[in-house]
Amino acid sequence: MKNKNNISHEDDYLLFKNRLFVKILLIMACSILIIAVIYLFVLKDNFANVVVAILECFVYHDRNEAVAVYLRTFKAYEIWLFLIAVMGVFFIIFRHYLDSISKYFKEINRGIDTLVHEDTNDIALPPELASTERKINSIRHTLTKRKTDVELAEQRKNDLVMYLAHDLKTPLASVIGYLNLLRDEKQISEELREKYLSISLDKAERLEGLINEFFEITRFNLSNITLVYSKINLTMMLEQLGHEFKPMLAGKNLRCEFDVQPDMMLSCDANKLQRVFDNVMRNAVNYCYENTTIQVKARKTENHVLIKIMNEGDTIPGERLERSFEQFYRLDVSRSSSTGGAGLGLAIAREIVELHHGQITAHSENGTTCFEVTLPLVEKS
């Protein structure tokens, strides 16, 4: 592949090299022709005849005297006159050649200026600079895409912060309202008191979750993720995941089935990897149907371990599923308060997996969505 790329780059500059080569040949041919003309004119009788004729006609009006003056003033220096003429020819031709070369640099500088000024039009260079033109336009498109992506991410973040700020009011208002009822209603029944307290607690927990999402946004943007490696038992980590999610599973009457090979050892950052599985599992719980089963499978391959987390729910179109790994992108476009978070869980999961030199992918079809995490495997010693 590397050799093919080198050959391709050579082909890209072939026209440029050929154009310069042709110019050099033309310059050499012109130089030889002009020098030959100067030689025949200066060192042969043509130059002498012209000078003598001019002197005879306009100065002395006598041919013998004109010849004598020519011999004294011109003939003795004809070699120097020839060399001066040749140097003048070389200077003019070389200057013309440099101008033709500098034209290419001027065109490249013009293209760079266009790139700096963020012109929307493609940059056009001479045909012999087609390879440079493609590279500059490729850089321009890349910079434009990055700028657009940054603007979209910033807009999503701003929109999300605005939505979260708005969402904070709802549970906060409920908490304040029910606490006021508890304070003002002196003769409230124990059953109603318990109901109000339960609702207040639920809303307060929801409020806590929204505040945590604000912190999540701040952490994701202001810090870089670094890994601290240790050797862990991946099998135990996945089984522990099932125990931690029992309350969430019970809320939707879900079952979690594990099909995991025993004692799979892995060298990783345990806390960060736990966060990956937590985010993917939380996503599966949020978007699965009630009264269904979430399946967690893990298998060793030759050099890697493959973990699958599958849930039953609405089939997610491929484009939306791929964008689910973007920052601040939420699958629930309706933004129901009961599902989804800040749109960072899967984005953070992908970053952590890639830092482990692994890969996370997703596919959804026939009502089943599956997230696959592939990580390098360390055999148990």
GROMACS .gro file of C-alpha atoms in nm:
model
  381
    1MET     CA    1   0.000   0.000   0.000
    2LYS     CA    2   0.284   0.238   0.087
    3ASN     CA    3   0.454   0.168  -0.249
    4LYS     CA    4   0.127   0.236  -0.431
    5ASN     CA    5   0.092   0.570  -0.254
    6ASN     CA    6   0.447   0.664  -0.347
    7ILE     CA    7   0.380   0.573  -0.711
    8SER     CA    8   0.059   0.777  -0.702
    9HIS     CA    9   0.246   1.080  -0.565
   10GLU     CA   10   0.510   1.041  -0.835
   11ASP     CA   11   0.236   1.034  -1.100
   12ASP     CA   12   0.079   1.346  -0.949
   13TYR     CA   13   0.398   1.546  -1.001
   14LEU     CA   14   0.485   1.391  -1.338
   15LEU     CA   15   0.310   1.667  -1.534
   16PHE     CA   16   0.489   1.933  -1.332
   17LYS     CA   17   0.829   1.771  -1.389
   18ASN     CA   18   0.759   1.724  -1.759
   19ARG     CA   19   0.652   2.086  -1.796
   20LEU     CA   20   0.974   2.208  -1.631
   21PHE     CA   21   1.181   1.969  -1.841
   22VAL     CA   22   1.022   2.097  -2.163
   23LYS     CA   23   1.086   2.456  -2.056
   24ILE     CA   24   1.452   2.380  -1.989
   25LEU     CA   25   1.486   2.216  -2.331
   26LEU     CA   26   1.324   2.517  -2.499
   27ILE     CA   27   1.551   2.755  -2.309
   28MET     CA   28   1.858   2.556  -2.409
   29ALA     CA   29   1.748   2.548  -2.772
   30CYS     CA   30   1.674   2.922  -2.773
   31SER     CA   31   2.007   2.995  -2.605
   32ILE     CA   32   2.200   2.792  -2.862
   33LEU     CA   33   2.012   2.955  -3.147
   34ILE     CA   34   2.062   3.309  -3.017
   35ILE     CA   35   2.431   3.248  -2.941
   36ALA     CA   36   2.478   3.105  -3.289
   37VAL     CA   37   2.315   3.415  -3.440
   38ILE     CA   38   2.534   3.643  -3.227
   39TYR     CA   39   2.842   3.446  -3.324
   40LEU     CA   40   2.767   3.464  -3.694
   41PHE     CA   41   2.681   3.832  -3.664
   42VAL     CA   42   2.966   3.953  -3.439
   43LEU     CA   43   3.260   3.728  -3.523
   44LYS     CA   44   3.189   3.705  -3.894
   45ASP     CA   45   3.183   3.980  -4.154
   46ASN     CA   46   2.819   4.075  -4.105
   47PHE     CA   47   2.882   4.287  -3.796
   48ALA     CA   48   3.192   4.448  -3.954
   49ASN     CA   49   3.005   4.534  -4.274
   50VAL     CA   50   2.719   4.694  -4.081
   51VAL     CA   51   2.952   4.904  -3.861
   52VAL     CA   52   3.167   5.016  -4.156
   53ALA     CA   53   2.859   5.106  -4.357
   54ILE     CA   54   2.720   5.316  -4.071
   55LEU     CA   55   3.052   5.498  -4.020
   56GLU     CA   56   3.096   5.558  -4.394
   57CYS     CA   57   2.741   5.683  -4.440
   58PHE     CA   58   2.694   5.902  -4.136
   59VAL     CA   59   3.042   6.000  -4.004
   60TYR     CA   60   3.345   5.985  -4.236
   61HIS     CA   61   3.202   5.947  -4.588
   62ASP     CA   62   3.514   5.750  -4.679
   63ARG     CA   63   3.526   5.370  -4.673
   64ASN     CA   64   3.899   5.334  -4.604
   65GLU     CA   65   3.882   5.569  -4.307
   66ALA     CA   66   3.565   5.395  -4.180
   67VAL     CA   67   3.744   5.057  -4.201
   68ALA     CA   68   4.042   5.197  -4.012
   69VAL     CA   69   3.820   5.330  -3.733
   70TYR     CA   70   3.636   4.994  -3.713
   71LEU     CA   71   3.966   4.808  -3.679
   72ARG     CA   72   4.086   5.042  -3.401
   73THR     CA   73   3.765   5.057  -3.198
   74PHE     CA   74   3.563   4.740  -3.263
   75LYS     CA   75   3.781   4.465  -3.409
   76ALA     CA   76   4.020   4.466  -3.115
   77TYR     CA   77   3.734   4.407  -2.870
   78GLU     CA   78   3.507   4.179  -3.072
   79ILE     CA   79   3.560   3.880  -2.834
   80TRP     CA   80   3.458   4.092  -2.537
   81LEU     CA   81   3.159   4.222  -2.730
   82PHE     CA   82   3.062   3.863  -2.807
   83LEU     CA   83   3.095   3.756  -2.442
   84ILE     CA   84   2.890   4.056  -2.323
   85ALA     CA   85   2.620   3.973  -2.575
   86VAL     CA   86   2.615   3.605  -2.464
   87MET     CA   87   2.594   3.706  -2.097
   88GLY     CA   88   2.308   3.941  -2.177
   89VAL     CA   89   2.123   3.660  -2.354
   90PHE     CA   90   2.176   3.422  -2.062
   91PHE     CA   91   2.059   3.687  -1.814
   92ILE     CA   92   1.739   3.756  -2.006
   93ILE     CA   93   1.659   3.386  -2.058
   94PHE     CA   94   1.742   3.291  -1.697
   95ARG     CA   95   1.530   3.578  -1.565
   96HIS     CA   96   1.240   3.461  -1.780
   97TYR     CA   97   1.284   3.104  -1.648
   98LEU     CA   98   1.283   3.225  -1.285
   99ASP     CA   99   0.966   3.426  -1.352
  100SER     CA  100   0.797   3.116  -1.489
  101ILE     CA  101   0.899   2.916  -1.178
  102SER     CA  102   0.797   3.189  -0.934
  103LYS     CA  103   0.455   3.193  -1.101
  104TYR     CA  104   0.386   2.850  -0.947
  105PHE     CA  105   0.478   2.974  -0.599
  106LYS     CA  106   0.256   3.277  -0.647
  107GLU     CA  107  -0.033   3.047  -0.740
  108ILE     CA  108   0.029   2.830  -0.433
  109ASN     CA  109   0.043   3.138  -0.209
  110ARG     CA  110  -0.282   3.259  -0.364
  111GLY     CA  111  -0.439   2.922  -0.283
  112ILE     CA  112  -0.312   2.940   0.078
  113ASP     CA  113  -0.449   3.294   0.111
  114THR     CA  114  -0.785   3.167  -0.010
  115LEU     CA  115  -0.763   2.889   0.248
  116VAL     CA  116  -0.682   3.136   0.527
  117HIS     CA  117  -0.969   3.366   0.432
  118GLU     CA  118  -1.211   3.067   0.436
  119ASP     CA  119  -1.335   3.123   0.083
  120THR     CA  120  -1.620   2.886   0.001
  121ASN     CA  121  -1.505   2.825  -0.357
  122ASP     CA  122  -1.264   2.547  -0.448
  123ILE     CA  123  -0.906   2.660  -0.508
  124ALA     CA  124  -0.794   2.639  -0.873
  125LEU     CA  125  -0.424   2.605  -0.964
  126PRO     CA  126  -0.248   2.544  -1.298
  127PRO     CA  127  -0.288   2.189  -1.437
  128GLU     CA  128   0.073   2.097  -1.353
  129LEU     CA  129  -0.004   2.171  -0.984
  130ALA     CA  130  -0.311   1.945  -0.978
  131SER     CA  131  -0.175   1.737  -0.688
  132THR     CA  132  -0.112   2.049  -0.476
  133GLU     CA  133  -0.456   2.179  -0.570
  134ARG     CA  134  -0.621   1.856  -0.450
  135LYS     CA  135  -0.431   1.865  -0.121
  136ILE     CA  136  -0.515   2.229  -0.050
  137ASN     CA  137  -0.883   2.169  -0.131
  138SER     CA  138  -0.879   1.857   0.086
  139ILE     CA  139  -0.738   2.063   0.376
  140ARG     CA  140  -1.003   2.331   0.313
  141HIS     CA  141  -1.284   2.073   0.320
  142THR     CA  142  -1.142   1.913   0.635
  143LEU     CA  143  -1.115   2.248   0.815
  144THR     CA  144  -1.466   2.344   0.703
  145LYS     CA  145  -1.604   2.013   0.831
  146ARG     CA  146  -1.424   2.048   1.164
  147LYS     CA  147  -1.552   2.400   1.206
  148THR     CA  148  -1.906   2.286   1.125
  149ASP     CA  149  -1.877   1.992   1.366
  150VAL     CA  150  -1.751   2.218   1.645
  151GLU     CA  151  -2.033   2.465   1.582
  152LEU     CA  152  -2.292   2.186   1.582
  153ALA     CA  153  -2.150   2.034   1.900
  154GLU     CA  154  -2.147   2.374   2.069
  155GLN     CA  155  -2.504   2.438   1.955
  156ARG     CA  156  -2.616   2.097   2.083
  157LYS     CA  157  -2.446   2.163   2.416
  158ASN     CA  158  -2.606   2.506   2.447
  159ASP     CA  159  -2.946   2.366   2.357
  160LEU     CA  160  -2.901   2.082   2.603
  161VAL     CA  161  -2.797   2.314   2.885
  162MET     CA  162  -3.103   2.526   2.811
  163TYR     CA  163  -3.329   2.219   2.811
  164LEU     CA  164  -3.175   2.086   3.133
  165ALA     CA  165  -3.211   2.425   3.299
  166HIS     CA  166  -3.577   2.425   3.197
  167ASP     CA  167  -3.619   2.066   3.318
  168LEU     CA  168  -3.478   2.160   3.658
  169LYS     CA  169  -3.781   2.377   3.722
  170THR     CA  170  -4.032   2.093   3.695
  171PRO     CA  171  -3.904   1.860   3.971
  172LEU     CA  172  -3.799   2.157   4.183
  173ALA     CA  173  -4.149   2.305   4.161
  174SER     CA  174  -4.298   1.966   4.254
  175VAL     CA  175  -4.068   1.927   4.554
  176ILE     CA  176  -4.149   2.277   4.679
  177GLY     CA  177  -4.522   2.226   4.619
  178TYR     CA  178  -4.550   1.897   4.807
  179LEU     CA  179  -4.330   2.017   5.092
  180ASN     CA  180  -4.557   2.321   5.127
  181LEU     CA  181  -4.857   2.090   5.142
  182LEU     CA  182  -4.692   1.883   5.412
  183ARG     CA  183  -4.614   2.198   5.608
  184ASP     CA  184  -4.953   2.366   5.567
  185GLU     CA  185  -5.181   2.062   5.601
  186LYS     CA  186  -5.185   1.990   5.976
  187GLN     CA  187  -5.453   1.721   5.968
  188ILE     CA  188  -5.315   1.527   5.668
  189SER     CA  189  -5.357   1.148   5.683
  190GLU     CA  190  -5.058   0.922   5.722
  191GLU     CA  191  -5.131   0.761   5.384
  192LEU     CA  192  -5.138   1.098   5.205
  193ARG     CA  193  -4.828   1.214   5.391
  194GLU     CA  194  -4.647   0.900   5.275
  195LYS     CA  195  -4.762   0.964   4.918
  196TYR     CA  196  -4.643   1.326   4.921
  197LEU     CA  197  -4.310   1.228   5.071
  198SER     CA  198  -4.263   0.955   4.809
  199ILE     CA  199  -4.338   1.196   4.524
  200SER     CA  200  -4.107   1.459   4.672
  201LEU     CA  201  -3.829   1.203   4.703
  202ASP     CA  202  -3.874   1.088   4.341
  203LYS     CA  203  -3.864   1.446   4.216
  204ALA     CA  204  -3.562   1.527   4.432
  205GLU     CA  205  -3.378   1.225   4.287
  206ARG     CA  206  -3.468   1.340   3.938
  207LEU     CA  207  -3.336   1.685   4.029
  208GLU     CA  208  -3.012   1.528   4.150
  209GLY     CA  209  -2.979   1.339   3.821
  210LEU     CA  210  -3.020   1.656   3.618
  211ILE     CA  211  -2.758   1.836   3.827
  212ASN     CA  212  -2.523   1.542   3.776
  213GLU     CA  213  -2.574   1.581   3.401
  214PHE     CA  214  -2.455   1.941   3.428
  215PHE     CA  215  -2.138   1.819   3.603
  216GLU     CA  216  -2.100   1.551   3.335
  217ILE     CA  217  -2.103   1.813   3.060
  218THR     CA  218  -1.842   2.021   3.244
  219ARG     CA  219  -1.612   1.726   3.311
  220PHE     CA  220  -1.634   1.603   2.955
  221ASN     CA  221  -1.531   1.937   2.810
  222LEU     CA  222  -1.273   2.049   3.065
  223SER     CA  223  -1.072   1.734   3.129
  224ASN     CA  224  -0.891   1.466   2.932
  225ILE     CA  225  -0.947   1.101   3.011
  226THR     CA  226  -0.632   0.923   3.130
  227LEU     CA  227  -0.607   0.552   3.202
  228VAL     CA  228  -0.463   0.373   3.505
  229TYR     CA  229  -0.411   0.008   3.407
  230SER     CA  230  -0.459  -0.294   3.630
  231LYS     CA  231  -0.542  -0.659   3.576
  232ILE     CA  232  -0.908  -0.746   3.639
  233ASN     CA  233  -1.148  -1.037   3.611
  234LEU     CA  234  -1.385  -0.921   3.337
  235THR     CA  235  -1.632  -1.199   3.412
  236MET     CA  236  -1.681  -1.077   3.769
  237MET     CA  237  -1.715  -0.715   3.651
  238LEU     CA  238  -1.998  -0.804   3.412
  239GLU     CA  239  -2.177  -1.016   3.671
  240GLN     CA  240  -2.151  -0.730   3.922
  241LEU     CA  241  -2.308  -0.506   3.659
  242GLY     CA  242  -2.623  -0.718   3.670
  243HIS     CA  243  -2.653  -0.681   4.048
  244GLU     CA  244  -2.607  -0.303   4.035
  245PHE     CA  245  -2.884  -0.262   3.776
  246LYS     CA  246  -3.144  -0.473   3.957
  247PRO     CA  247  -3.344  -0.169   4.079
  248MET     CA  248  -3.356  -0.018   3.729
  249LEU     CA  249  -3.448  -0.355   3.578
  250ALA     CA  250  -3.725  -0.404   3.829
  251GLY     CA  251  -3.874  -0.064   3.741
  252LYS     CA  252  -3.959  -0.192   3.391
  253ASN     CA  253  -3.997  -0.559   3.489
  254LEU     CA  254  -3.689  -0.656   3.289
  255ARG     CA  255  -3.474  -0.966   3.307
  256CYS     CA  256  -3.099  -0.972   3.249
  257GLU     CA  257  -2.943  -1.291   3.115
  258PHE     CA  258  -2.566  -1.347   3.121
  259ASP     CA  259  -2.375  -1.574   2.886
  260VAL     CA  260  -2.015  -1.499   2.984
  261GLN     CA  261  -1.711  -1.723   2.969
  262PRO     CA  262  -1.553  -1.776   3.313
  263ASP     CA  263  -1.239  -1.606   3.440
  264MET     CA  264  -1.161  -1.376   3.149
  265MET     CA  265  -0.866  -1.161   3.256
  266LEU     CA  266  -0.811  -0.818   3.109
  267SER     CA  267  -0.551  -0.542   3.150
  268CYS     CA  268  -0.742  -0.214   3.161
  269ASP     CA  269  -0.851   0.085   3.367
  270ALA     CA  270  -1.116  -0.087   3.577
  271ASN     CA  271  -1.304   0.227   3.681
  272LYS     CA  272  -1.317   0.368   3.328
  273LEU     CA  273  -1.422   0.035   3.177
  274GLN     CA  274  -1.691  -0.003   3.443
  275ARG     CA  275  -1.822   0.332   3.325
  276VAL     CA  276  -1.838   0.205   2.966
  277PHE     CA  277  -2.051  -0.096   3.058
  278ASP     CA  278  -2.263   0.116   3.291
  279ASN     CA  279  -2.337   0.367   3.013
  280VAL     CA  280  -2.417   0.099   2.756
  281MET     CA  281  -2.632  -0.097   3.003
  282ARG     CA  282  -2.817   0.219   3.107
  283ASN     CA  283  -2.885   0.293   2.741
  284ALA     CA  284  -3.023  -0.059   2.694
  285VAL     CA  285  -3.255  -0.023   2.994
  286ASN     CA  286  -3.379   0.320   2.884
  287TYR     CA  287  -3.470   0.216   2.530
  288CYS     CA  288  -3.595  -0.140   2.570
  289TYR     CA  289  -3.957  -0.254   2.590
  290GLU     CA  290  -4.103  -0.338   2.930
  291ASN     CA  291  -4.127  -0.705   3.030
  292THR     CA  292  -3.839  -0.805   2.800
  293THR     CA  293  -3.490  -0.949   2.844
  294ILE     CA  294  -3.150  -0.778   2.820
  295GLN     CA  295  -2.874  -1.018   2.718
  296VAL     CA  296  -2.507  -0.976   2.808
  297LYS     CA  297  -2.265  -1.203   2.624
  298ALA     CA  298  -1.886  -1.218   2.636
  299ARG     CA  299  -1.654  -1.443   2.438
  300LYS     CA  300  -1.279  -1.471   2.392
  301THR     CA  301  -1.131  -1.466   2.045
  302GLU     CA  302  -0.767  -1.521   1.958
  303ASN     CA  303  -0.639  -1.184   2.079
  304HIS     CA  304  -0.950  -0.999   2.192
  305VAL     CA  305  -1.260  -1.028   2.402
  306LEU     CA  306  -1.598  -0.943   2.253
  307ILE     CA  307  -1.880  -0.817   2.479
  308LYS     CA  308  -2.236  -0.783   2.347
  309ILE     CA  309  -2.525  -0.609   2.525
  310MET     CA  310  -2.857  -0.662   2.348
  311ASN     CA  311  -3.204  -0.531   2.421
  312GLU     CA  312  -3.548  -0.552   2.260
  313GLY     CA  313  -3.697  -0.221   2.150
  314ASP     CA  314  -3.776  -0.004   1.852
  315THR     CA  315  -3.539  -0.062   1.560
  316ILE     CA  316  -3.306   0.239   1.539
  317PRO     CA  317  -3.213   0.364   1.189
  318GLY     CA  318  -2.845   0.326   1.105
  319GLU     CA  319  -2.774   0.698   1.082
  320ARG     CA  320  -2.926   0.775   1.423
  321LEU     CA  321  -2.750   0.476   1.574
  322GLU     CA  322  -2.412   0.594   1.447
  323ARG     CA  323  -2.478   0.947   1.571
  324SER     CA  324  -2.559   0.811   1.915
  325PHE     CA  325  -2.180   0.810   1.975
  326GLU     CA  326  -2.162   1.187   1.914
  327GLN     CA  327  -2.140   1.435   2.200
  328PHE     CA  328  -2.475   1.567   2.324
  329TYR     CA  329  -2.676   1.357   2.076
  330ARG     CA  330  -2.986   1.192   2.225
  331LEU     CA  331  -3.174   0.906   2.067
  332ASP     CA  332  -3.502   1.021   2.222
  333VAL     CA  333  -3.566   1.318   1.996
  334SER     CA  334  -3.881   1.399   2.192
  335ARG     CA  335  -3.659   1.450   2.499
  336SER     CA  336  -3.885   1.267   2.740
  337SER     CA  337  -3.768   1.336   3.092
  338SER     CA  338  -3.796   0.972   3.183
  339THR     CA  339  -3.539   0.849   2.932
  340GLY     CA  340  -3.197   0.954   2.816
  341GLY     CA  341  -2.938   1.176   2.970
  342ALA     CA  342  -2.711   1.453   2.856
  343GLY     CA  343  -2.617   1.270   2.538
  344LEU     CA  344  -2.265   1.203   2.665
  345GLY     CA  345  -2.279   0.843   2.789
  346LEU     CA  346  -2.204   0.667   2.461
  347ALA     CA  347  -1.963   0.939   2.347
  348ILE     CA  348  -1.759   0.890   2.665
  349ALA     CA  349  -1.787   0.511   2.629
  350ARG     CA  350  -1.641   0.523   2.278
  351GLU     CA  351  -1.354   0.748   2.387
  352ILE     CA  352  -1.264   0.515   2.676
  353VAL     CA  353  -1.282   0.205   2.455
  354GLU     CA  354  -1.063   0.365   2.187
  355LEU     CA  355  -0.810   0.468   2.453
  356HIS     CA  356  -0.793   0.097   2.538
  357HIS     CA  357  -0.715   0.032   2.168
  358GLY     CA  358  -1.055  -0.128   2.131
  359GLN     CA  359  -1.369  -0.061   1.932
  360ILE     CA  360  -1.737  -0.009   2.010
  361THR     CA  361  -2.006  -0.051   1.744
  362ALA     CA  362  -2.384  -0.083   1.733
  363HIS     CA  363  -2.646  -0.228   1.503
  364SER     CA  364  -3.022  -0.252   1.524
  365GLU     CA  365  -3.261  -0.469   1.325
  366ASN     CA  366  -3.584  -0.662   1.371
  367GLY     CA  367  -3.654  -0.496   1.706
  368THR     CA  368  -3.316  -0.589   1.859
  369THR     CA  369  -3.038  -0.339   1.929
  370CYS     CA  370  -2.689  -0.470   2.000
  371PHE     CA  371  -2.383  -0.282   2.123
  372GLU     CA  372  -2.052  -0.465   2.073
  373VAL     CA  373  -1.733  -0.379   2.262
  374THR     CA  374  -1.407  -0.533   2.141
  375LEU     CA  375  -1.102  -0.506   2.370
  376PRO     CA  376  -0.747  -0.651   2.361
  377LEU     CA  377  -0.729  -0.964   2.575
  378VAL     CA  378  -0.464  -1.061   2.834
  379GLU     CA  379  -0.468  -1.434   2.908
  380LYS     CA  380  -0.484  -1.542   3.271
  381SER     CA  381  -0.136  -1.621   3.398
   0.00000   0.00000   0.00000
